[in-house]
Short mmCIF file of C-alpha atoms and ligand atoms in Angstrom, two decimals:
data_model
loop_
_atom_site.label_atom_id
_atom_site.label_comp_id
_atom_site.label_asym_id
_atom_site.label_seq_id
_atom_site.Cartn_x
_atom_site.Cartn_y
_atom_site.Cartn_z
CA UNK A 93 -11.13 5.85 39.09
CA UNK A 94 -9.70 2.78 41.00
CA UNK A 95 -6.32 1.48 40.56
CA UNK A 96 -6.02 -0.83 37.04
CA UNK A 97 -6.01 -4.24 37.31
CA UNK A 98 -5.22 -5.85 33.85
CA UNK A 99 -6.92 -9.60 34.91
CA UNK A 100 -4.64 -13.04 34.81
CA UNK A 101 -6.35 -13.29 31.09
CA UNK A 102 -4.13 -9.96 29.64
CA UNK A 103 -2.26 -10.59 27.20
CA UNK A 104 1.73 -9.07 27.98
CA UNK A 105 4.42 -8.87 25.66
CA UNK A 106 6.36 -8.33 22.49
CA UNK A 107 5.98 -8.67 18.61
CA UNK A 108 8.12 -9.44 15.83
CA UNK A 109 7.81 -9.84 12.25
CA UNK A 110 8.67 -13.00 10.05
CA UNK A 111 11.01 -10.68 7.44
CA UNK A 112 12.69 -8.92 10.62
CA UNK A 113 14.13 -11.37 12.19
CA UNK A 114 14.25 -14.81 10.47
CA UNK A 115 17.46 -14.61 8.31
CA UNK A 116 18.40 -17.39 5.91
CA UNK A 117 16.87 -17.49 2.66
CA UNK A 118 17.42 -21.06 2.95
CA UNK A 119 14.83 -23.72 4.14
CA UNK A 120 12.52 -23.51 0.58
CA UNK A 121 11.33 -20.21 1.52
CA UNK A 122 10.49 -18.43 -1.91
CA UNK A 123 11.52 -14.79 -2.63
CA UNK A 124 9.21 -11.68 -1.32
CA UNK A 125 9.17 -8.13 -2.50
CA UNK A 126 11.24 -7.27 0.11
CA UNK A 127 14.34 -9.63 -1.37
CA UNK A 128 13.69 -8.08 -4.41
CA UNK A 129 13.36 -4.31 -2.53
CA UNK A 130 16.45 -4.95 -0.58
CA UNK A 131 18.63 -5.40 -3.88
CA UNK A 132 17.89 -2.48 -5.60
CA UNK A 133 20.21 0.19 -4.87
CA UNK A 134 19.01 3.14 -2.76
CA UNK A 135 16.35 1.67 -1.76
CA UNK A 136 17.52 0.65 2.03
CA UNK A 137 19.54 2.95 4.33
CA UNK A 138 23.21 1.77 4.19
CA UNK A 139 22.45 -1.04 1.34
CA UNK A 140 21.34 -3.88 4.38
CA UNK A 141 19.20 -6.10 3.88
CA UNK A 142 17.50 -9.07 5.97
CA UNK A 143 19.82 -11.92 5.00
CA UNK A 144 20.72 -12.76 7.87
CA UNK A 145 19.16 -10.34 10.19
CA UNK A 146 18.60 -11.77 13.52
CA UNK A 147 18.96 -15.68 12.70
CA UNK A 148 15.98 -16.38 14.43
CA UNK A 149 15.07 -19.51 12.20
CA UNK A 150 18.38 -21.01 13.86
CA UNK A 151 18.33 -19.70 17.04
CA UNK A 152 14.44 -19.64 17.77
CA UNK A 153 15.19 -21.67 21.32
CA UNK A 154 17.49 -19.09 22.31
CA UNK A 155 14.97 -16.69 21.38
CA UNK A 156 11.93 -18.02 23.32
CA UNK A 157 14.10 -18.86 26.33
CA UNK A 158 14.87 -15.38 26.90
CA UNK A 159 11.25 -14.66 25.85
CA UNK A 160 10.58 -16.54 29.00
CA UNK A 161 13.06 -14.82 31.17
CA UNK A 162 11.58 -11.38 30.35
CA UNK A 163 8.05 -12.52 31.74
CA UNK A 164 5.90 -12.68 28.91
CA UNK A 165 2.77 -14.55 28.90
CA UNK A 166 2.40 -14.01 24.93
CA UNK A 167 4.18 -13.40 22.32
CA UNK A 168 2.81 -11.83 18.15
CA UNK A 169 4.58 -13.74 16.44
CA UNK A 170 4.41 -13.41 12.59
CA UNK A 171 4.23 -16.38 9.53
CA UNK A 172 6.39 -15.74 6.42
CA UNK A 173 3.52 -16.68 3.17
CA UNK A 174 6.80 -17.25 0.96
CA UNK A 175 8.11 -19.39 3.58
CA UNK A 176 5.26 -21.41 3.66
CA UNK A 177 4.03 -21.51 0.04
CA UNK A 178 7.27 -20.48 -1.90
CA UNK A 179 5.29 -19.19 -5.11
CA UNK A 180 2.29 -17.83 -3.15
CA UNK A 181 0.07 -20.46 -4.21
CA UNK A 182 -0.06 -24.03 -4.22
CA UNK A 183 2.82 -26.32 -3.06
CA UNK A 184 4.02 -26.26 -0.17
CA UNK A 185 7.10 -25.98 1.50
CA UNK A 186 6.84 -28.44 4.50
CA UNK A 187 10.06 -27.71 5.99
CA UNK A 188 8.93 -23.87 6.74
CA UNK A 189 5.52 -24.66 8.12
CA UNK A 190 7.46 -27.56 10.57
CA UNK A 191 9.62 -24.26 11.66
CA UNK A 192 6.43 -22.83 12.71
CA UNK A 193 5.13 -25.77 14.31
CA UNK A 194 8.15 -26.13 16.31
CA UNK A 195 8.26 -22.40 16.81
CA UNK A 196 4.48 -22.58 18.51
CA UNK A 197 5.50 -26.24 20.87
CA UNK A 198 8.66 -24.10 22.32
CA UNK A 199 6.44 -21.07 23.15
CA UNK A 200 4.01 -23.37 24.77
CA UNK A 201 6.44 -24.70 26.51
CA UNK A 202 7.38 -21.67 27.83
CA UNK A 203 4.21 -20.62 29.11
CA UNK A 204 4.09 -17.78 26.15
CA UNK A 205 0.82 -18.00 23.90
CA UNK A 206 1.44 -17.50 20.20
CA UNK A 207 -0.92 -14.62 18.69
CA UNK A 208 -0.12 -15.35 15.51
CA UNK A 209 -0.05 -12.49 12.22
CA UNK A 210 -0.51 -14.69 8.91
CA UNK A 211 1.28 -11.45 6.68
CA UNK A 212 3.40 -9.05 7.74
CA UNK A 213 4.29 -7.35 4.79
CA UNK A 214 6.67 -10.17 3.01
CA UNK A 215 4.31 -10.48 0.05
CA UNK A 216 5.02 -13.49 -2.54
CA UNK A 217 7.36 -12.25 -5.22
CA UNK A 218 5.55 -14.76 -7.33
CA UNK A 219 2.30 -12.92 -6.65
CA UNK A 220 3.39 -9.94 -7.19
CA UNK A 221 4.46 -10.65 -10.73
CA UNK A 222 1.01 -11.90 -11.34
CA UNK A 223 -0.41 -8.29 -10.14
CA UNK A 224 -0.37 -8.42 -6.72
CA UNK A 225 -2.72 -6.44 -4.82
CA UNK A 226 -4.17 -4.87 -7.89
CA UNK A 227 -5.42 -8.50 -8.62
CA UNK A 228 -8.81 -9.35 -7.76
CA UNK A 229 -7.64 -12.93 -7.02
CA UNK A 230 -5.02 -11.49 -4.39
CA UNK A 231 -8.30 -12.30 -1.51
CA UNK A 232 -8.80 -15.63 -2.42
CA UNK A 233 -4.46 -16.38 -2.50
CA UNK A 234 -4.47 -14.71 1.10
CA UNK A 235 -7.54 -16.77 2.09
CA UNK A 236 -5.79 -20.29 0.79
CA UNK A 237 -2.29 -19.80 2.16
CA UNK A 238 -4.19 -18.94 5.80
CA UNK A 239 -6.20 -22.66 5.48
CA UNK A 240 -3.07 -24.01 4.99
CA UNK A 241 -1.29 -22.91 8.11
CA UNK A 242 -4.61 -22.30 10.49
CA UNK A 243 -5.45 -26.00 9.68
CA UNK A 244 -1.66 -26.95 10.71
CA UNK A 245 -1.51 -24.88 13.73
CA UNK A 246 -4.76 -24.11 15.04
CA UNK A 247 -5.02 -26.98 17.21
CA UNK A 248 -2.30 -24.94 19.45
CA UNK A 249 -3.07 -21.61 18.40
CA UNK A 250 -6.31 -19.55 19.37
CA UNK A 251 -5.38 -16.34 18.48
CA UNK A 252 -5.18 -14.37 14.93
CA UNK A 253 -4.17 -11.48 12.66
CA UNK A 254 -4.72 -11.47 9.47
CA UNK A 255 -2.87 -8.91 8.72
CA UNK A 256 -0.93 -6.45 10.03
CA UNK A 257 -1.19 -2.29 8.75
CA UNK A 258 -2.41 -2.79 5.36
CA UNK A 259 -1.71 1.33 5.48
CA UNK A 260 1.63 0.56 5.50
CA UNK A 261 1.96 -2.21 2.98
CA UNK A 262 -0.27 -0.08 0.35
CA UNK A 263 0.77 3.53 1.75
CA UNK A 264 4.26 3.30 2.10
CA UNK A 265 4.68 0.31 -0.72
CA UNK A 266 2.46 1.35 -3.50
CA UNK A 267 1.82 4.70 -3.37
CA UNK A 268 4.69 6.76 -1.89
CA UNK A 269 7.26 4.04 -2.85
CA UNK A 270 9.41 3.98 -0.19
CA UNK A 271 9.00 0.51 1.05
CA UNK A 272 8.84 -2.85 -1.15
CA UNK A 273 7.52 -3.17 -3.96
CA UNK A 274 8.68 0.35 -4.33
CA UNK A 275 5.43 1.67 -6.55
CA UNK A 276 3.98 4.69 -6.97
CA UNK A 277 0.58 3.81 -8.33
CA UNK A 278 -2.04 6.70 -8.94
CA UNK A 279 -4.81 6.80 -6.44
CA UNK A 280 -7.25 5.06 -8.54
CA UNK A 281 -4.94 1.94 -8.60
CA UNK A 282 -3.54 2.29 -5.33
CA UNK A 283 -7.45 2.09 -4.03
CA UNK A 284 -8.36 -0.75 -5.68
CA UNK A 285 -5.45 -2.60 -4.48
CA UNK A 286 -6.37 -1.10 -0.70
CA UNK A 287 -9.89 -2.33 -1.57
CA UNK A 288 -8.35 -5.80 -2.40
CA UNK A 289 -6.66 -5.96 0.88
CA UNK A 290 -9.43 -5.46 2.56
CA UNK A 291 -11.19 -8.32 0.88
CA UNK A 292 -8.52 -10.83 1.30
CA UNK A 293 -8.80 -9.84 5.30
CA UNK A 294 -12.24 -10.82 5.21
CA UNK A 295 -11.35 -13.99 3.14
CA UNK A 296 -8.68 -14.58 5.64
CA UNK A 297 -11.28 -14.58 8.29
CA UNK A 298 -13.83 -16.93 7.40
CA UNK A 299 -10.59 -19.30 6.42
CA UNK A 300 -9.75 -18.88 9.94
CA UNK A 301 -13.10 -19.55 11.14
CA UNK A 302 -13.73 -22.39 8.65
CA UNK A 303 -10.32 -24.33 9.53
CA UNK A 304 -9.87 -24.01 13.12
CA UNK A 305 -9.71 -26.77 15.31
CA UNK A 306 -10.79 -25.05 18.36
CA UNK A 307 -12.59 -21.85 18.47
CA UNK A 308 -10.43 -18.86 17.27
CA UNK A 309 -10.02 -15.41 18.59
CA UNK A 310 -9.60 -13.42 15.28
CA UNK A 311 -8.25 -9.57 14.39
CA UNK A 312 -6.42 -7.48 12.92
CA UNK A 313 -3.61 -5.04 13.24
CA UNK A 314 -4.23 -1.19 11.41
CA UNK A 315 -2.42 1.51 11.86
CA UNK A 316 -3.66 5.41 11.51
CA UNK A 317 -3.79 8.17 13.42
CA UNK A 318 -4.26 9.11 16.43
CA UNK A 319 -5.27 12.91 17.47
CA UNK A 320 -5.00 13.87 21.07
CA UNK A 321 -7.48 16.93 22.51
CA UNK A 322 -5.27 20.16 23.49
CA UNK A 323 -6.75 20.24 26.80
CA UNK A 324 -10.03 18.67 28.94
CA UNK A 325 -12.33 20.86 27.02
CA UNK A 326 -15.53 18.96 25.07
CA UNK A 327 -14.43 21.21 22.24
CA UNK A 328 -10.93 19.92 22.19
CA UNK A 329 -12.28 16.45 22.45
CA UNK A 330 -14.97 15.97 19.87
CA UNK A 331 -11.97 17.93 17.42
CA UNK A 332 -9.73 15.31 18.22
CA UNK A 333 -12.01 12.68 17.50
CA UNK A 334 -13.14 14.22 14.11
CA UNK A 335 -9.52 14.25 13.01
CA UNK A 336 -9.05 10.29 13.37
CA UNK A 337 -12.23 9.34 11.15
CA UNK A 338 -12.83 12.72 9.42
CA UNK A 339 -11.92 12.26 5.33
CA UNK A 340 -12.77 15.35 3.73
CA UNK A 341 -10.25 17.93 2.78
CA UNK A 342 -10.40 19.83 5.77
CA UNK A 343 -9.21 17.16 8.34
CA UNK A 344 -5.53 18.94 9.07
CA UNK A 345 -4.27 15.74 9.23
CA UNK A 346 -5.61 13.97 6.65
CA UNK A 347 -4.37 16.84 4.39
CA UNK A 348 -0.86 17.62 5.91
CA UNK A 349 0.07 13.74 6.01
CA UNK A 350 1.45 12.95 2.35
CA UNK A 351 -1.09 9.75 2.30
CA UNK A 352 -4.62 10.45 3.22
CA UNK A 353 -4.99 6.88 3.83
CA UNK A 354 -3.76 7.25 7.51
CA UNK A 355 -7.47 8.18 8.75
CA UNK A 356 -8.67 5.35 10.14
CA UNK A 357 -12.01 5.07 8.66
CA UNK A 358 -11.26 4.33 4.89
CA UNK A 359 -10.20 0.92 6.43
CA UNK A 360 -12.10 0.52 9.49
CA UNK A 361 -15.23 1.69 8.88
CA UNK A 362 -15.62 -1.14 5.98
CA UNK A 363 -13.99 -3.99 8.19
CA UNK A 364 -16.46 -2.97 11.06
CA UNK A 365 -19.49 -1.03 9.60
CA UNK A 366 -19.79 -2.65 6.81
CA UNK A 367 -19.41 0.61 4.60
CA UNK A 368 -16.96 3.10 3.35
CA UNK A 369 -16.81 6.72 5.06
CA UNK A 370 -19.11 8.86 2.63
CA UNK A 371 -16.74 11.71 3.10
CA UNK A 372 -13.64 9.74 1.77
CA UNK A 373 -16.24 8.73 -0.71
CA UNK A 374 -16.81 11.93 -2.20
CA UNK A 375 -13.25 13.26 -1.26
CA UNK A 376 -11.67 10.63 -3.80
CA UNK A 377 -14.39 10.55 -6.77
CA UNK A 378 -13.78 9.00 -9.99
CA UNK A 379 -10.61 7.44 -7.96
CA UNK A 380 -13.19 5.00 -5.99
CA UNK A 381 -12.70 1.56 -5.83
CA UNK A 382 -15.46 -0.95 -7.75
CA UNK A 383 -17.31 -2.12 -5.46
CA UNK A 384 -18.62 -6.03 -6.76
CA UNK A 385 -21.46 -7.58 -5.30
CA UNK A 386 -20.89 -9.21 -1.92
CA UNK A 387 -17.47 -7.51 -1.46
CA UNK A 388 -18.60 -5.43 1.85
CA UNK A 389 -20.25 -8.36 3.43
CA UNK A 390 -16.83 -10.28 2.76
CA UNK A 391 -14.94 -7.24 3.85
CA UNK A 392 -17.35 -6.92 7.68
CA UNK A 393 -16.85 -10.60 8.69
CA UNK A 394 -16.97 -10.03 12.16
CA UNK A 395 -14.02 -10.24 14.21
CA UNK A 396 -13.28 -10.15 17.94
CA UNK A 397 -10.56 -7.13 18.77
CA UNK A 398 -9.14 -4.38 17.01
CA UNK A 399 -5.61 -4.84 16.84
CA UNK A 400 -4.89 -1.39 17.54
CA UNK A 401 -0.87 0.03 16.41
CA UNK A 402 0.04 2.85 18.02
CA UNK A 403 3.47 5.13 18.63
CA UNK A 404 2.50 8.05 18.31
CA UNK A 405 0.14 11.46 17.10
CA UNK A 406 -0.85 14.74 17.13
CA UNK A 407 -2.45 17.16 19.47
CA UNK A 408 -5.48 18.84 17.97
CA UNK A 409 -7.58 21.62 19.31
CA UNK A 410 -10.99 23.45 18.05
CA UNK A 411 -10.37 25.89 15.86
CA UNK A 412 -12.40 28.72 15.77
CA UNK A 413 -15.46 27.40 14.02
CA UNK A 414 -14.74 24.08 16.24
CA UNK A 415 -12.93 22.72 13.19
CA UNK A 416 -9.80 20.17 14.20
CA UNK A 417 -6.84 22.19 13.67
CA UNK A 418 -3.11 20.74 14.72
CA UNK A 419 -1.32 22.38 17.97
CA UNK A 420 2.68 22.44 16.88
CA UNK A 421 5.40 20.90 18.91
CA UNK A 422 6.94 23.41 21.03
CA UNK A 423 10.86 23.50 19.74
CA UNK A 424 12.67 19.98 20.99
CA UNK A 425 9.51 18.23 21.26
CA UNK A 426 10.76 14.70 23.11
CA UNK A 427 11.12 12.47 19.90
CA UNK A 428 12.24 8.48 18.85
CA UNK A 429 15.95 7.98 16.98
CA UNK A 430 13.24 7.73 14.02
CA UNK A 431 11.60 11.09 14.87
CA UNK A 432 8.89 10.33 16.04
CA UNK A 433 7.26 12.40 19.02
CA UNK A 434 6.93 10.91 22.19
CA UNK A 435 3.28 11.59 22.60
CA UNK A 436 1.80 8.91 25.87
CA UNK A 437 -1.78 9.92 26.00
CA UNK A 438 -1.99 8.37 22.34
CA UNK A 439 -2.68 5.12 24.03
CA UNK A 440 -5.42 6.86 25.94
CA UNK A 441 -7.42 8.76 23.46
CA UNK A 442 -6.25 6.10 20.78
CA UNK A 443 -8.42 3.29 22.57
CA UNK A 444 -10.65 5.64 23.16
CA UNK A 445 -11.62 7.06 20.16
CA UNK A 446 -11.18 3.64 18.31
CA UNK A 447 -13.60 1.87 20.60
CA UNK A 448 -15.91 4.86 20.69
CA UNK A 449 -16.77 3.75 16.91
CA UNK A 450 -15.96 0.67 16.45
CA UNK A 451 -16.86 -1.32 19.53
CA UNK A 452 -14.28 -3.64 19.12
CA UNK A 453 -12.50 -5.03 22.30
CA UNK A 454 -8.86 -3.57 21.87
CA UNK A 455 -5.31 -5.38 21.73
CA UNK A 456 -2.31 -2.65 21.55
CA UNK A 457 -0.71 -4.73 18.43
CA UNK A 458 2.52 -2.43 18.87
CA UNK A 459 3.70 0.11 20.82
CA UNK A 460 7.94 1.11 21.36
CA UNK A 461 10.70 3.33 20.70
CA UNK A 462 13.39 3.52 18.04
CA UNK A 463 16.61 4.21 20.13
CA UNK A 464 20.32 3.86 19.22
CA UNK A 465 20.62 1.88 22.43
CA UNK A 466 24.23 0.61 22.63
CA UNK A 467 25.91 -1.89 25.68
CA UNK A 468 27.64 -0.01 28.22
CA UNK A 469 30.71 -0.78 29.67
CA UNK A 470 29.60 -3.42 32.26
CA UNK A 471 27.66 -5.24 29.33
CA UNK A 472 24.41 -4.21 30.36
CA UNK A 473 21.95 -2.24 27.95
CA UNK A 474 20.63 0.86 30.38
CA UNK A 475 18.34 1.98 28.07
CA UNK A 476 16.62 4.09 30.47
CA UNK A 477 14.00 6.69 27.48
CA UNK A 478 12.97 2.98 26.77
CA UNK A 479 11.84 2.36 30.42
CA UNK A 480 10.41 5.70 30.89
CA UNK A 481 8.27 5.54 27.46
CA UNK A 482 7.05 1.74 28.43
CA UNK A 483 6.07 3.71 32.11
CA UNK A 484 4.21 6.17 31.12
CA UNK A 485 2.45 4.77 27.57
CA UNK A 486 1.33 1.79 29.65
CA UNK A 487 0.01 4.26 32.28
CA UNK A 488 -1.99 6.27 29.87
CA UNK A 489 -3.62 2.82 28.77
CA UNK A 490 -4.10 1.63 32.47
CA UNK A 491 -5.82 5.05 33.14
CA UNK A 492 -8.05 4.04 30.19
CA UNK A 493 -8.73 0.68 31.11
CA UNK A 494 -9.17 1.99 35.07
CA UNK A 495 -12.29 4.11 33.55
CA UNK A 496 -13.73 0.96 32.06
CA UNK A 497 -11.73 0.75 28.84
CA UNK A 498 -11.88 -2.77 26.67
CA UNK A 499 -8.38 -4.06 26.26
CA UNK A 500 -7.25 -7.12 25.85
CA UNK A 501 -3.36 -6.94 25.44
CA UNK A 502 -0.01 -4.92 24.64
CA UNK A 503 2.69 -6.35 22.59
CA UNK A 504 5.55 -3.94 22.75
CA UNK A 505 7.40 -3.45 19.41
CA UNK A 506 9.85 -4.97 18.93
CA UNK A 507 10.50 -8.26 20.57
CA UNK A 508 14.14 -7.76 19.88
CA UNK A 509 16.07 -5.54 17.64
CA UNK A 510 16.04 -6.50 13.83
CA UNK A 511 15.61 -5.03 10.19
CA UNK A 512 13.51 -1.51 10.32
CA UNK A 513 12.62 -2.32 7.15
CA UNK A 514 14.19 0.45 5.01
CA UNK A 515 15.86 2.18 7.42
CA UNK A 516 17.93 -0.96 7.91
CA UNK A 517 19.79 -1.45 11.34
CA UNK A 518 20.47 1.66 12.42
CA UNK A 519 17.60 1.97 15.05
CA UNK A 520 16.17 -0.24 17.82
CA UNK A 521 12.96 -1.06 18.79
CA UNK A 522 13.61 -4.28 21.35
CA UNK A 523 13.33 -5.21 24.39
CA UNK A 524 16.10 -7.82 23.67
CA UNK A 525 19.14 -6.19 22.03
CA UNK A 526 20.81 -8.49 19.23
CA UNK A 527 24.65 -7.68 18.62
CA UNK A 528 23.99 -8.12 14.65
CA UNK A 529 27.69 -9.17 14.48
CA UNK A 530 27.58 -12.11 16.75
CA UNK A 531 24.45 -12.66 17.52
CA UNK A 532 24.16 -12.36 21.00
CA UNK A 533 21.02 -11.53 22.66
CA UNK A 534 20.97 -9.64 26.06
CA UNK A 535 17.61 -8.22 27.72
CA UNK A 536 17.84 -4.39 27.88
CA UNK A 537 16.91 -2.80 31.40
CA UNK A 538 13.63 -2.05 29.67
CA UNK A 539 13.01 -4.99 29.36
CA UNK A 540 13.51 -5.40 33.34
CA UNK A 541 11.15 -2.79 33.90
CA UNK A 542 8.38 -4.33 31.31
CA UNK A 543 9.22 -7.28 33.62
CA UNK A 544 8.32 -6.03 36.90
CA UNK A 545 5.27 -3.96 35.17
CA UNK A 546 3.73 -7.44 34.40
CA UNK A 547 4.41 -9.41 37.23
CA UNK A 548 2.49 -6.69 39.33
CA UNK A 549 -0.45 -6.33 36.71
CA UNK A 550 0.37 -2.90 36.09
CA UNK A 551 -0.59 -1.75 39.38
CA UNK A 552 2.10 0.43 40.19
CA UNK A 553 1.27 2.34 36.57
CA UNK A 554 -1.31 4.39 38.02
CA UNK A 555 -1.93 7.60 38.05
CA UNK A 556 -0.65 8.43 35.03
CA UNK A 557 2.54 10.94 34.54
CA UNK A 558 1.14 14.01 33.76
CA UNK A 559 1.37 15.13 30.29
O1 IFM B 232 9.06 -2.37 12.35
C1 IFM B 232 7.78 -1.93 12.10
C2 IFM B 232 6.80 -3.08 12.04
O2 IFM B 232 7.17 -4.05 11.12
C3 IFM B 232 5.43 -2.59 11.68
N1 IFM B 232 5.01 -1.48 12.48
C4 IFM B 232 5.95 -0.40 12.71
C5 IFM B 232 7.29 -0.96 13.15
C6 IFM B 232 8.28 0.18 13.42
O3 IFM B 232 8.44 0.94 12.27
#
């Protein structure tokens, strides 16, 4: 294996989301779930809410410079819909698509290219009220808010998401309630509203596609999960890969997770085969989405990465009939503020496993570390289990990429620290920490290391830590 060399054309750096970080519901932007989420007591740890957040409408120069200063050479950005189109559909709200515009000139600028998500999870309030995801129509509303800001921007911008982990937005939104709207639909509903997501990402494509200026680079940004073999062993190996596509009953971790939905094939195998898995098929009978004519052919517009969002997974072995079965966590297992365990080789056998099937070049659409980072007494941020998960995550991928692995990009999550939806503010995920009381933005020592990781193309990642 020779040492990695990521190429001039690899895309480094961070991601943010509109709804994280903006603040101000001023400017014409229309309400989203999440406003409406956010006021309903309970529903967010310690009663935040995104208000004000980060104040990156205001302060979006400040925001880019140090962008700049931490070496990026892009930046995943994300577009607000109700910002743009208030009420989801129709008019629109100039003022918020000229904050874009501006927002794309500065990163030029800067020498940062904007890889733009169209929704990030700050669905239309508006929309919602007129059935959201359970309505058909939801595809073609996606599909006409994207030709509104792909004809505005596209000139500038090359690359897309359409969307970013429709898992989450349906999972966590509309089935186990936790995040906005806060639903907790049956499975038949909750699969035709997945089913309508998936169509309005294939709408959103050929929108893209149809509307661009220049020619587009277009994906988009799942999540799922990602199973890690035990040891070396082929055994271990083809287990592992079984448990991130497998749908039936027996996949230990698409039974143990609360939402099924986390294997990646109910999503992926229809945006890239063209089909559904025939074991989640039969797994969810009568519960199956209706399938209309042309809806799969919508759904497999082709694309040109897989947006691939990873933090984390599970170590599987071969049971004794070569079955997948999950290895515990030995007591202590190294874990995120969040609780999540610190697991590097996910962005090996992640990539691996996802281009294995899919064939899809792939961009690491997030990857970082909820920390209570706080600024030490000499005003710097030494948040040093940052640096060492950036270090060795980015070394499992360059060991990936060193055997001949197809990717394209990283964009650490998060850009800067912000609204964890509803966990509110009491973790960090940034490379830039953002004192929420006044606003100031310093980089973290992370963010040095990131830094020095990109200016040397990621040679010095290599070999990999061991496990
Ligand atoms: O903050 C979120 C982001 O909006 C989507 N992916 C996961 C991140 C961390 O939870």
């Amino acid at each position: 294996m020779s040492s990695p060399d990521f190429g001039s054309d690899f895309a480094w750096g961070a991601a943010s989301s509109p709804y994280q970080i903006e603040g101000g519901g001023t400017g014409g932007r229309g309400e989203s779930v999440w406003d409406e989420f956010c006021r309903q007591p309970g529903r967010v740890f310690g009663g935040h809410n995104a208000a004000t957040t980060c104040e990156h409408l205001s302060r979006y120069k400040e925001d880019v410079a140090i962008y700049r200063e931490a070496g990026w050479n892009a930046y995943r950005l994300g577009i607000s819909w109700p910002r743009v189109m208030p009420g989801g559909t129709g008019a629109v709200n100039a003022e918020g698509l000229d904050f874009y515009d501006r927002l794309v000139d500065e990163l030029l600028a800067a020498g940062i290219r904007p890889w733009v998500t169209l929704f990030h999870w700050d669905y239309p309030l508006a929309l919602y009220q007129r059935g959201g995801w359970l309505n058909r129509d939801s595809a073609s509303w996606m599909a006409d808010y994207a030709a509104v800001v792909v004809s505005r921007l596209s000139d500038r911008v090359r690359h897309w998401f359409t969307m970013n982990e429709p898992q989450c937005f349906i999972g966590l939104g509309h089935f186990r309630g936790v995040h906005a709207p806060g639903d907790k639909l049956g499975l038949r509903q909750v699969l035709r509203a997945a089913h309508n997501t998936l169509r309005a990402h294939g709408e959103t494509v050929r929108a893209i596609r149809a509307n661009s200026d220049g020619p587009g680079i277009v994906g988009w940004a799942p999540s799922g999960v990602v199973a890690m073999p035990a040891s070396d062993s082929a055994e271990d190996i083809a287990a592992a890969e079984t448990a991130c596509f497998d749908m039936s009953a027996g996949n230990p971790l698409g039974r143990n997770e609360p939402n099924p939905l986390w294997v990646n094939s109910w999503w992926s195998d229809p945006v890239y085969l063209g089909r559904y898995p025939e074991d989640g098929w039969l797994r969810f009978g009568d519960a199956v989405p209706e399938i209309e004519q042309g809806d799969m052919e919508t759904i497999s517009q082709p694309v040109d990465f897989y947006g691939a969002i990873i933090y984390t997974g599970s170590i599987v072995r071969a049971g004794a009939d070569g079955a997948p079965e999950v290895v515990p966590l030995t007591p202590g297992f190294p874990a995120s503020s969040l609780g999540w365990p610190i697991l590097p080789e996910s962005l090996y056998w992640g990539p691996e496993f996802l281009f294995r099937r899919y064939k899809s070049p792939i961009v690491i659409g997030e990857n970082g570390l909820a920390w209570n980072d706080w600024v030490a007494l000499d005003g710097s941020i030494p948040d040093a289990m940052r640096s060492d998960f950036l270090r060795r995550y980015l070394s499992a991928l360059a060991r990936w990429k060193s055997g001949g692995g197809d990717v394209r990009g990283y964009f650490h999550w998060a850009a800067m620290d912000n609204f964890e939806w509803h966990e509110g503010y009491k973790d960090r995920f940034g490379l830039v920490h953002v004192d929420f009381v006044t606003g100031q933005r310093t980089l973290k020592s992370s963010a040095l290391v990131f830094r020095d990781i990109i200016r040397e193309g990621g040679r010095s990642l290599f070999p990999a830590p061991p496990r």
